[in-house]
Coordinates of C-alpha atoms (C1' of nucleotides) in Angstrom, one line a residue:
Chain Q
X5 CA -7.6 -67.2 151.9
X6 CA -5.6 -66.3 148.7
X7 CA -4.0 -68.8 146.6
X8 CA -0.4 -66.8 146.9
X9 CA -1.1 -66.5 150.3
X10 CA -1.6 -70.3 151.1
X11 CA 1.3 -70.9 149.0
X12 CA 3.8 -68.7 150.8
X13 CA 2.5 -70.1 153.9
X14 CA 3.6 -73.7 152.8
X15 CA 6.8 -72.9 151.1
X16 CA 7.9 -71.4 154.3
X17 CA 7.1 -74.4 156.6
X18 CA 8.8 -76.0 154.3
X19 CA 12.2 -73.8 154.4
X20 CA 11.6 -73.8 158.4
X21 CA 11.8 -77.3 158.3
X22 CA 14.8 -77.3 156.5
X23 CA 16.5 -74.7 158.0
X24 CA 15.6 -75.4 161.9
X25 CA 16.7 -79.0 160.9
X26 CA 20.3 -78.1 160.5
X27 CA 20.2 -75.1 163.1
X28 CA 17.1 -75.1 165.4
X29 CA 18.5 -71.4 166.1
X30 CA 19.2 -70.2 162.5
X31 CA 17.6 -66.8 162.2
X32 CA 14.1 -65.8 161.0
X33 CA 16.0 -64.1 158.1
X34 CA 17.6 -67.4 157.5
X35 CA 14.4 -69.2 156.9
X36 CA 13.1 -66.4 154.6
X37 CA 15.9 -66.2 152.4
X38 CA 15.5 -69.7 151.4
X39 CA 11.5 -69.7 151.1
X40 CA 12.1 -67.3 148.5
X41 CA 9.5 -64.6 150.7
X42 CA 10.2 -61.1 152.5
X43 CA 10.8 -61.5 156.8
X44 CA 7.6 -59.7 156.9
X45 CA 5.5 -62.5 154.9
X46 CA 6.8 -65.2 157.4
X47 CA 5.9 -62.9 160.0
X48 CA 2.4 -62.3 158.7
X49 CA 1.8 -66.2 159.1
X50 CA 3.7 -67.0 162.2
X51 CA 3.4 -64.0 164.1
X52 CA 6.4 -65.0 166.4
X53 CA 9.3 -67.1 166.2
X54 CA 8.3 -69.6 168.1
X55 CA 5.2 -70.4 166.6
X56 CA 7.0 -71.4 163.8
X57 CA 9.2 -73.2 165.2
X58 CA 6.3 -75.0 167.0
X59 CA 4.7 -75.3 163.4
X60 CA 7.6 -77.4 162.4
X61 CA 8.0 -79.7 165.2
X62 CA 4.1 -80.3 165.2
X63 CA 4.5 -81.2 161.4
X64 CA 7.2 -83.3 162.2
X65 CA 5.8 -85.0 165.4
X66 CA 2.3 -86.0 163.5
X67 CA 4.4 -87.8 160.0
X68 CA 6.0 -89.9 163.1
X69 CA 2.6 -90.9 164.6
X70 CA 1.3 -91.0 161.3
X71 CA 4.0 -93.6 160.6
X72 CA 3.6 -95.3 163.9
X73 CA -0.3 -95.8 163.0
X74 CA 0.4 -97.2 159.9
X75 CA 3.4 -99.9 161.2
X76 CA 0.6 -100.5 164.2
X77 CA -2.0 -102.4 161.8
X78 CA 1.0 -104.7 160.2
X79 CA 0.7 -108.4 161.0
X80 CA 4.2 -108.7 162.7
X81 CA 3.7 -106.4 166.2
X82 CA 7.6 -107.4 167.0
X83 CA 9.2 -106.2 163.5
X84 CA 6.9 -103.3 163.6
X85 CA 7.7 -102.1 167.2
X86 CA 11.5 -102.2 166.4
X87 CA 10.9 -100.9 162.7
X88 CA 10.3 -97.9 164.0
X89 CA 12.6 -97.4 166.8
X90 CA 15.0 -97.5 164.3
X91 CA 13.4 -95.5 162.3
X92 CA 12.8 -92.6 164.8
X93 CA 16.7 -92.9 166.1
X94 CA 18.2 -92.4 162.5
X95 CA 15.8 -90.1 161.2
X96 CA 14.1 -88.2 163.9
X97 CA 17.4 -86.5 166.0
X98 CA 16.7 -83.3 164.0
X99 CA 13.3 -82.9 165.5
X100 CA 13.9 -83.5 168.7
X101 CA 16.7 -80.7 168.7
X102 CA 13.7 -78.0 167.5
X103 CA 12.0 -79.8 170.5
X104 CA 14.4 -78.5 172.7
X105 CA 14.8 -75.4 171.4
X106 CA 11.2 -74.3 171.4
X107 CA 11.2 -75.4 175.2
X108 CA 14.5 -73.2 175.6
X109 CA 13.0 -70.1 173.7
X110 CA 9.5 -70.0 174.4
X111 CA 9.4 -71.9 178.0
X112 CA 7.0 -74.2 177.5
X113 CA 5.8 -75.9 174.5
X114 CA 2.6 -74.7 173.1
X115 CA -0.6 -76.3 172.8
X116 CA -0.7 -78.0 169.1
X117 CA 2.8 -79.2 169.9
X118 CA 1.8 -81.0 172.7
X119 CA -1.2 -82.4 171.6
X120 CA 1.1 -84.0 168.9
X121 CA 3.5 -85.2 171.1
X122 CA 0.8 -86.8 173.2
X123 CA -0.4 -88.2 170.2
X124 CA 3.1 -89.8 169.3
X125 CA 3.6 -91.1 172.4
X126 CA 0.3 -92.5 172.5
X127 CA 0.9 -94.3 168.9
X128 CA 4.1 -95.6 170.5
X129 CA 2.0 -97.1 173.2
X130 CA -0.4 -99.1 171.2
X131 CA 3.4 -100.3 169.1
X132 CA 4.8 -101.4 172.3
X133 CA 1.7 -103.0 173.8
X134 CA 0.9 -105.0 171.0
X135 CA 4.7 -105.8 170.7
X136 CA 4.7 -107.1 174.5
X137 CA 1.5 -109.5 173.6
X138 CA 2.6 -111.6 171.1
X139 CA 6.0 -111.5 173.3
X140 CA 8.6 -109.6 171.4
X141 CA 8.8 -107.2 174.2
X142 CA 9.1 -107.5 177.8
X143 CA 6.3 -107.9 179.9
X144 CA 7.5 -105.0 182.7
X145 CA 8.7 -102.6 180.6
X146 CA 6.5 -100.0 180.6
X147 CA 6.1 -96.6 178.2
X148 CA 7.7 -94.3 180.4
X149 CA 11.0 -95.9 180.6
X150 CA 10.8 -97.3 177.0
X151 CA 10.3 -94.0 175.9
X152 CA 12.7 -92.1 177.7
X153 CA 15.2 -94.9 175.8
X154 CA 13.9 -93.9 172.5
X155 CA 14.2 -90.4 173.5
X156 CA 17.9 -91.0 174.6
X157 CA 19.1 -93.5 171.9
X158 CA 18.5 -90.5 169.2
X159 CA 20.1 -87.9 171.3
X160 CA 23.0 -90.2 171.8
X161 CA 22.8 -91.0 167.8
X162 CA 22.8 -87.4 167.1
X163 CA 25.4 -86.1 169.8
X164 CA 28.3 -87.1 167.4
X165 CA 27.1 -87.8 164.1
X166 CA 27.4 -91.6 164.7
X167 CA 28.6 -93.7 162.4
X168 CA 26.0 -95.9 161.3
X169 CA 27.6 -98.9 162.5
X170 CA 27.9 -97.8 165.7
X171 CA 24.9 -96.6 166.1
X172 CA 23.5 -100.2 164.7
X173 CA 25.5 -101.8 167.5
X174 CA 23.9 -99.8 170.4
X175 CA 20.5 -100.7 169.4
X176 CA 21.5 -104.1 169.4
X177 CA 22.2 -103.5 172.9
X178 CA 19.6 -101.9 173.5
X179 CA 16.8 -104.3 172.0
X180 CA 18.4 -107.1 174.0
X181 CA 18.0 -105.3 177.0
X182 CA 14.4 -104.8 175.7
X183 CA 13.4 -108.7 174.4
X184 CA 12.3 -110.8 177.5
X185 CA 14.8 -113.1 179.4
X186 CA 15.1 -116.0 177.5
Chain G
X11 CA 49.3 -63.0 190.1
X12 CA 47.2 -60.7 192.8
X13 CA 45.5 -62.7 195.6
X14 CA 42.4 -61.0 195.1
X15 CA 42.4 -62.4 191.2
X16 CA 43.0 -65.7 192.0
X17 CA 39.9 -65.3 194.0
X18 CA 37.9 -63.9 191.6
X19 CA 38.6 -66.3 188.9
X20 CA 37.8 -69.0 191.5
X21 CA 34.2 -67.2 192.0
X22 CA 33.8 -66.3 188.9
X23 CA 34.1 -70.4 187.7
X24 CA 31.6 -71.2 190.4
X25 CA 29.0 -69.1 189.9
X26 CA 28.9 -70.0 186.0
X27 CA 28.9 -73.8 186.6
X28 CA 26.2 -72.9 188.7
X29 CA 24.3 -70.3 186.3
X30 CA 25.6 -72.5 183.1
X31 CA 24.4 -75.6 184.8
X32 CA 20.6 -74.2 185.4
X33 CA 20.5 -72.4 181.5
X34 CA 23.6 -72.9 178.9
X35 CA 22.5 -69.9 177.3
X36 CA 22.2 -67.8 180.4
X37 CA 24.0 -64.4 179.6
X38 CA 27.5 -63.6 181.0
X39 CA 25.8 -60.6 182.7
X40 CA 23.6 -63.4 185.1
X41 CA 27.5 -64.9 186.0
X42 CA 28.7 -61.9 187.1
X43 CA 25.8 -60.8 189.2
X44 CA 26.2 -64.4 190.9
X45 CA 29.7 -64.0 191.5
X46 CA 29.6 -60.7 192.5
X47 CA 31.5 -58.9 190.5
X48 CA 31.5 -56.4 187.5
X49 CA 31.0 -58.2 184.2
X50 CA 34.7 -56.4 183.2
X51 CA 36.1 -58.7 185.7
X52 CA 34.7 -61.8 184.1
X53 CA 36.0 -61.1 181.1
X54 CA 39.1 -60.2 181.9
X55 CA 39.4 -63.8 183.4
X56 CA 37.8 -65.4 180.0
X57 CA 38.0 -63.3 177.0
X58 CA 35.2 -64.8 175.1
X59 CA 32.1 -66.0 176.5
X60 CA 32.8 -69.6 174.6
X61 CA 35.9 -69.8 176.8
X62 CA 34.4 -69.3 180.0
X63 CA 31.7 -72.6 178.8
X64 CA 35.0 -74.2 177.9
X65 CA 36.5 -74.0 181.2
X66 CA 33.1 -74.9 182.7
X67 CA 32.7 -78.0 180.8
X68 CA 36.4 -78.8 181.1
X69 CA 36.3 -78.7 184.6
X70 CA 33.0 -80.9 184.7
X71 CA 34.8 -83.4 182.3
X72 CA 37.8 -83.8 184.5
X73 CA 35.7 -84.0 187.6
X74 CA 33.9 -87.2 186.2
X75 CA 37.6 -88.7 184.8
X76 CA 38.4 -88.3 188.2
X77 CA 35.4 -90.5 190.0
X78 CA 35.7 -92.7 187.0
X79 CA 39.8 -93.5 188.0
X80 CA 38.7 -93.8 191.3
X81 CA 36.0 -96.5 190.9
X82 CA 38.8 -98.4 188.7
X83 CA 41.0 -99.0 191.5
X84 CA 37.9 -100.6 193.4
X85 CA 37.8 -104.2 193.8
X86 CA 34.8 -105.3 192.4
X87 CA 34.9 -104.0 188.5
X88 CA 31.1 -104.4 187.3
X89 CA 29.9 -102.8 190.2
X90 CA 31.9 -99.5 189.8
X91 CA 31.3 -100.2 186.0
X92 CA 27.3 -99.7 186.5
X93 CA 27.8 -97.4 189.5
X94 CA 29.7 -94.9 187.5
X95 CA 26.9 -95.2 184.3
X96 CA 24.4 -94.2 187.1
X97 CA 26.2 -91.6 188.3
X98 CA 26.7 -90.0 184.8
X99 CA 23.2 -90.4 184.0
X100 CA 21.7 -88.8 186.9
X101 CA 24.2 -86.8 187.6
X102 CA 26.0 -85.2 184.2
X103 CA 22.8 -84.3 182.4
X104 CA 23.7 -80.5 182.6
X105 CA 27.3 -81.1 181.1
X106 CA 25.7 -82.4 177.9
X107 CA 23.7 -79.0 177.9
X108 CA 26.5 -77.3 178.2
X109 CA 28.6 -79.0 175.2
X110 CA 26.4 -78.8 173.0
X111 CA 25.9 -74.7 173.8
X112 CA 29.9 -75.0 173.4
X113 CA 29.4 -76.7 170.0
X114 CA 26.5 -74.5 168.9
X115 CA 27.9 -71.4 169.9
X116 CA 31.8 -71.5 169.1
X117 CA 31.4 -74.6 166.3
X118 CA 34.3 -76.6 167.8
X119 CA 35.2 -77.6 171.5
X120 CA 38.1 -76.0 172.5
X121 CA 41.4 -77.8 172.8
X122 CA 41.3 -78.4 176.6
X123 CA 37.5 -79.5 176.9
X124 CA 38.9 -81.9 173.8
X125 CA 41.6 -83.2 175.5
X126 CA 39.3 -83.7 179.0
X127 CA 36.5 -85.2 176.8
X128 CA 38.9 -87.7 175.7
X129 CA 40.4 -88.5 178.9
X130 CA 36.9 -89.1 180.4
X131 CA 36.6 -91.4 177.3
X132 CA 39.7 -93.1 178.2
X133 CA 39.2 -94.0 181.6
X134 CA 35.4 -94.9 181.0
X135 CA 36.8 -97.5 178.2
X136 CA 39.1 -99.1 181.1
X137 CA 35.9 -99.5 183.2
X138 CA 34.3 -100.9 180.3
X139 CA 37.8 -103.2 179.8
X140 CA 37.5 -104.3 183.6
X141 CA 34.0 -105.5 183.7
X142 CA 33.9 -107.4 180.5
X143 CA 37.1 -109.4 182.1
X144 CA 35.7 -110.4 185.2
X145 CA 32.3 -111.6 182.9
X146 CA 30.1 -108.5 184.4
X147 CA 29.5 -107.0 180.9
X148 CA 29.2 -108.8 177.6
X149 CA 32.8 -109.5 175.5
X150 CA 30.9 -108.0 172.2
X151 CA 30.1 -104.7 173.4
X152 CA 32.7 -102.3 172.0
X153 CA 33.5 -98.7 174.0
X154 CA 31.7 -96.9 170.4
X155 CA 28.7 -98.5 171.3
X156 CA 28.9 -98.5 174.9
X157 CA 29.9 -94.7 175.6
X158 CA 27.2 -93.5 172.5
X159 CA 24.8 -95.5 175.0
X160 CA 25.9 -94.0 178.0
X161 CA 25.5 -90.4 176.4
X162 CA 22.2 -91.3 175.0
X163 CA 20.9 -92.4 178.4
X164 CA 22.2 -89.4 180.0
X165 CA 20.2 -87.3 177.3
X166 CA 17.2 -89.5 177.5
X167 CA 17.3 -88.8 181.2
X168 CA 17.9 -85.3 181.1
X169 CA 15.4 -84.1 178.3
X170 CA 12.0 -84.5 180.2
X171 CA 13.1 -84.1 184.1
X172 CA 12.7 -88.1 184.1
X173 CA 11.4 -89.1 187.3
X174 CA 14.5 -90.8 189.5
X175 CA 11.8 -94.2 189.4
X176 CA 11.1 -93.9 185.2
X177 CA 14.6 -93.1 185.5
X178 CA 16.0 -96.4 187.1
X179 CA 13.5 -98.2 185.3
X180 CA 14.9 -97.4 182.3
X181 CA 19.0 -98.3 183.7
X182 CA 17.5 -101.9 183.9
X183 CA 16.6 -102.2 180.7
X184 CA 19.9 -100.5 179.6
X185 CA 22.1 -103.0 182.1
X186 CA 19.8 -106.2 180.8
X187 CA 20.9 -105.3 177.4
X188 CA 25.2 -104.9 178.5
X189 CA 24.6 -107.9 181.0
X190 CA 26.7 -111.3 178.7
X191 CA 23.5 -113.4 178.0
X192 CA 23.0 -115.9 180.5
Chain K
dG1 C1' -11.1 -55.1 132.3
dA2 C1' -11.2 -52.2 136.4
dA3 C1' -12.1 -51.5 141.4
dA4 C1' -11.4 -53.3 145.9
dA5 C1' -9.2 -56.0 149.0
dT6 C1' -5.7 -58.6 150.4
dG7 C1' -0.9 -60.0 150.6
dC8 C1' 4.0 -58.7 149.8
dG9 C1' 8.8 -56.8 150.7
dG10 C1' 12.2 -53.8 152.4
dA11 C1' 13.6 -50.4 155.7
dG12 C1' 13.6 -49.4 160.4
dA13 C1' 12.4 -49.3 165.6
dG14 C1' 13.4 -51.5 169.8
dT15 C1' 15.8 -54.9 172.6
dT16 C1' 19.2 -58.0 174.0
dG17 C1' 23.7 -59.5 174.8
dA18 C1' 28.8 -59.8 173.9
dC19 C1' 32.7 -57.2 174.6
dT20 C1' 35.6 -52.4 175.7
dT21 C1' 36.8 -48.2 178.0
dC22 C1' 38.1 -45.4 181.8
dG23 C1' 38.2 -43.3 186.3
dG24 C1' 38.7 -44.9 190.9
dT25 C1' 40.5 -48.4 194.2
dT26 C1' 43.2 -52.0 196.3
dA27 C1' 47.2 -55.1 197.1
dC28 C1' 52.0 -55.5 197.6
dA29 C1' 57.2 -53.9 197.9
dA30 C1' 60.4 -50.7 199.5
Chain I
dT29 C1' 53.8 -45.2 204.9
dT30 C1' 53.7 -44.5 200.2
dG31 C1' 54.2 -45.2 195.2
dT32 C1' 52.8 -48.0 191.6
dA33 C1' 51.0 -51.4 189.1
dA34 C1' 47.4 -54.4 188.7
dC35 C1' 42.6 -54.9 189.4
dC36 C1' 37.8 -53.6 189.7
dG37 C1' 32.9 -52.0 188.2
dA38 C1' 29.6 -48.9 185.7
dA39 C1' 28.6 -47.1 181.6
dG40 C1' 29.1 -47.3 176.8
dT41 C1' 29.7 -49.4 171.9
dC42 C1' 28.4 -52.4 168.4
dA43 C1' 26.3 -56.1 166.1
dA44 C1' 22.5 -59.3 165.6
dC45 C1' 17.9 -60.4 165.9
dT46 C1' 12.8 -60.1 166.4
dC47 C1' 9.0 -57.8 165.0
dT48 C1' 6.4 -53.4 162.7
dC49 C1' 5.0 -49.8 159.2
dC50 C1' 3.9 -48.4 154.8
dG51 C1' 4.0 -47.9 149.8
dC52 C1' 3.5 -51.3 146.0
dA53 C1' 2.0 -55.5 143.6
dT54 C1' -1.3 -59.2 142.8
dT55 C1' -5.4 -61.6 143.1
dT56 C1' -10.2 -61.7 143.1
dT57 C1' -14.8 -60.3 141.8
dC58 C1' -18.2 -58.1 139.2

DNA sequence: GAAAATGCGGAGAGTTGACTTCGGTTACAA
DNA sequence: TTGTAACCGAAGTCAACTCTCCGCATTTTC
């Protein structure tokens, strides 16, 4: 593979990224304007739309897991386990807007995407797990649920841009509803 | 105004709740095959596709105000509090969809989806007011946090054709969280 | 330093969907 | 019953977007 070529490739995930983060249904033109490159160039390394667009939400689903992993080997499984809740409600709405919108486009997500998201989910497992054993978390929740939370809490952050207070507030709803009864 | 148009317009609305509810982005073509009528017809009734999702969501909007007023005047406030964030969450998860197609599409909410988003919002907040008095819902929990909740748990709920069980599972932990701590 | 191969960019083909036009039809009043 | 005004639907316009073709530039290799 060229060096130009390898470039390009990476300067427009990059501009994907940005773009798809602010409009998940921006144009293709959109995205090559701002990588600096021709339509046809993004075409040549994502022959359709919504492998692109499945390029970036892979990208952005393994940083999370990667980030999950690395919270998962701290020494305080409670911290860590709401750590990144947190995290993934105030930073990760964007990507679970591309989400939806390669499931809207392209019908069903395709294969890298959803080994990634199997691998998120998966390092969110091993955080909650470890989380409920040393007894920050309730015993009978289990991932579906806790996940579908996670999953909502962002979308409800992001419906409205919420103000950060507010959205501090409804996680401390939520992680009460989430600590065993006391 | 004709007979006949008043009866159009009241097909016309049907068929794109129903159409709007299954796909937001459905085309205005798929409404009028629905309806049964020629796609002139449907835009005669609603200029601009963003109006017809406008009176869609509007209607969908009042029709919750409505079961929310109703469950106010019932006896027992906390129960018709949690009853009504059910029934939102299992049953409102295609309105979201079709806000936020309004929002993407037309940038803004119209003034009538506006003013019956806020009136939803109104008479949710004197559900909320209700069941903190009689002790059903913690006093700290304001309507910000509450209703951001409530929209996130319908999103959560919506995104992954939850299963009704991961579904209630995930209410509990939600209601544990609103419930004053014992 | 030049040939060969590979990548690049812009113009365009083809499709989709919002919205309009127009001839024919139907409801309502006299 | 009949005139007319409003309504209806099919076909058409127009714009936007995805994806392709082809001449040109750049990198690589000897």
């Amino acid at each position: 593979m060229r060096a130009d070529a390898r470039d390009n490739r990476l300067r427009i995930l990059t501009a994907a990224d940005e773009v798809f983060g602010q409009s998940p249904q921006a144009s293709t033109d959109a995205v090559a304007k701002l990588a600096g490159v021709g339509i046809a160039t993004v075409f040549r390394h994502f022959p359709t739309k919504t492998e692109l667009l499945e390029a970036v939400l892979t990208q952005r689903l393994e940083r999370l897991r990667d980030q999950a992993l690395t919270l998962a080997s701290s020494d305080n499984a409670g911290r860590a386990f709401y750590m990144f809740f947190s995290r993934v409600v105030s930073e990760s709405a964007v990507k679970l807007a591309i989400g939806e919108a390669l499931i809207a486009a392209g019908g069903a997500a395709g294969e890298d995407a959803r080994k990634a998201a199997a691998g998120l989910r998966e390092a969110f497992g091993s955080l909650l797990a470890e989380a409920q054993r040393v007894g920050a978390v309730r015993r009978d929740a289990g991932l579906p649920e806790v996940y579908a939370l996670l999953i909502g809490a962002s979308r409800g952050a992001t419906a409205r841009h919420l103000e950060p207070e507010v959205r501090d507030r409804m996680l401390t709803l939520v992680y009460d509803g989430l600590r065993p009864a006391s």
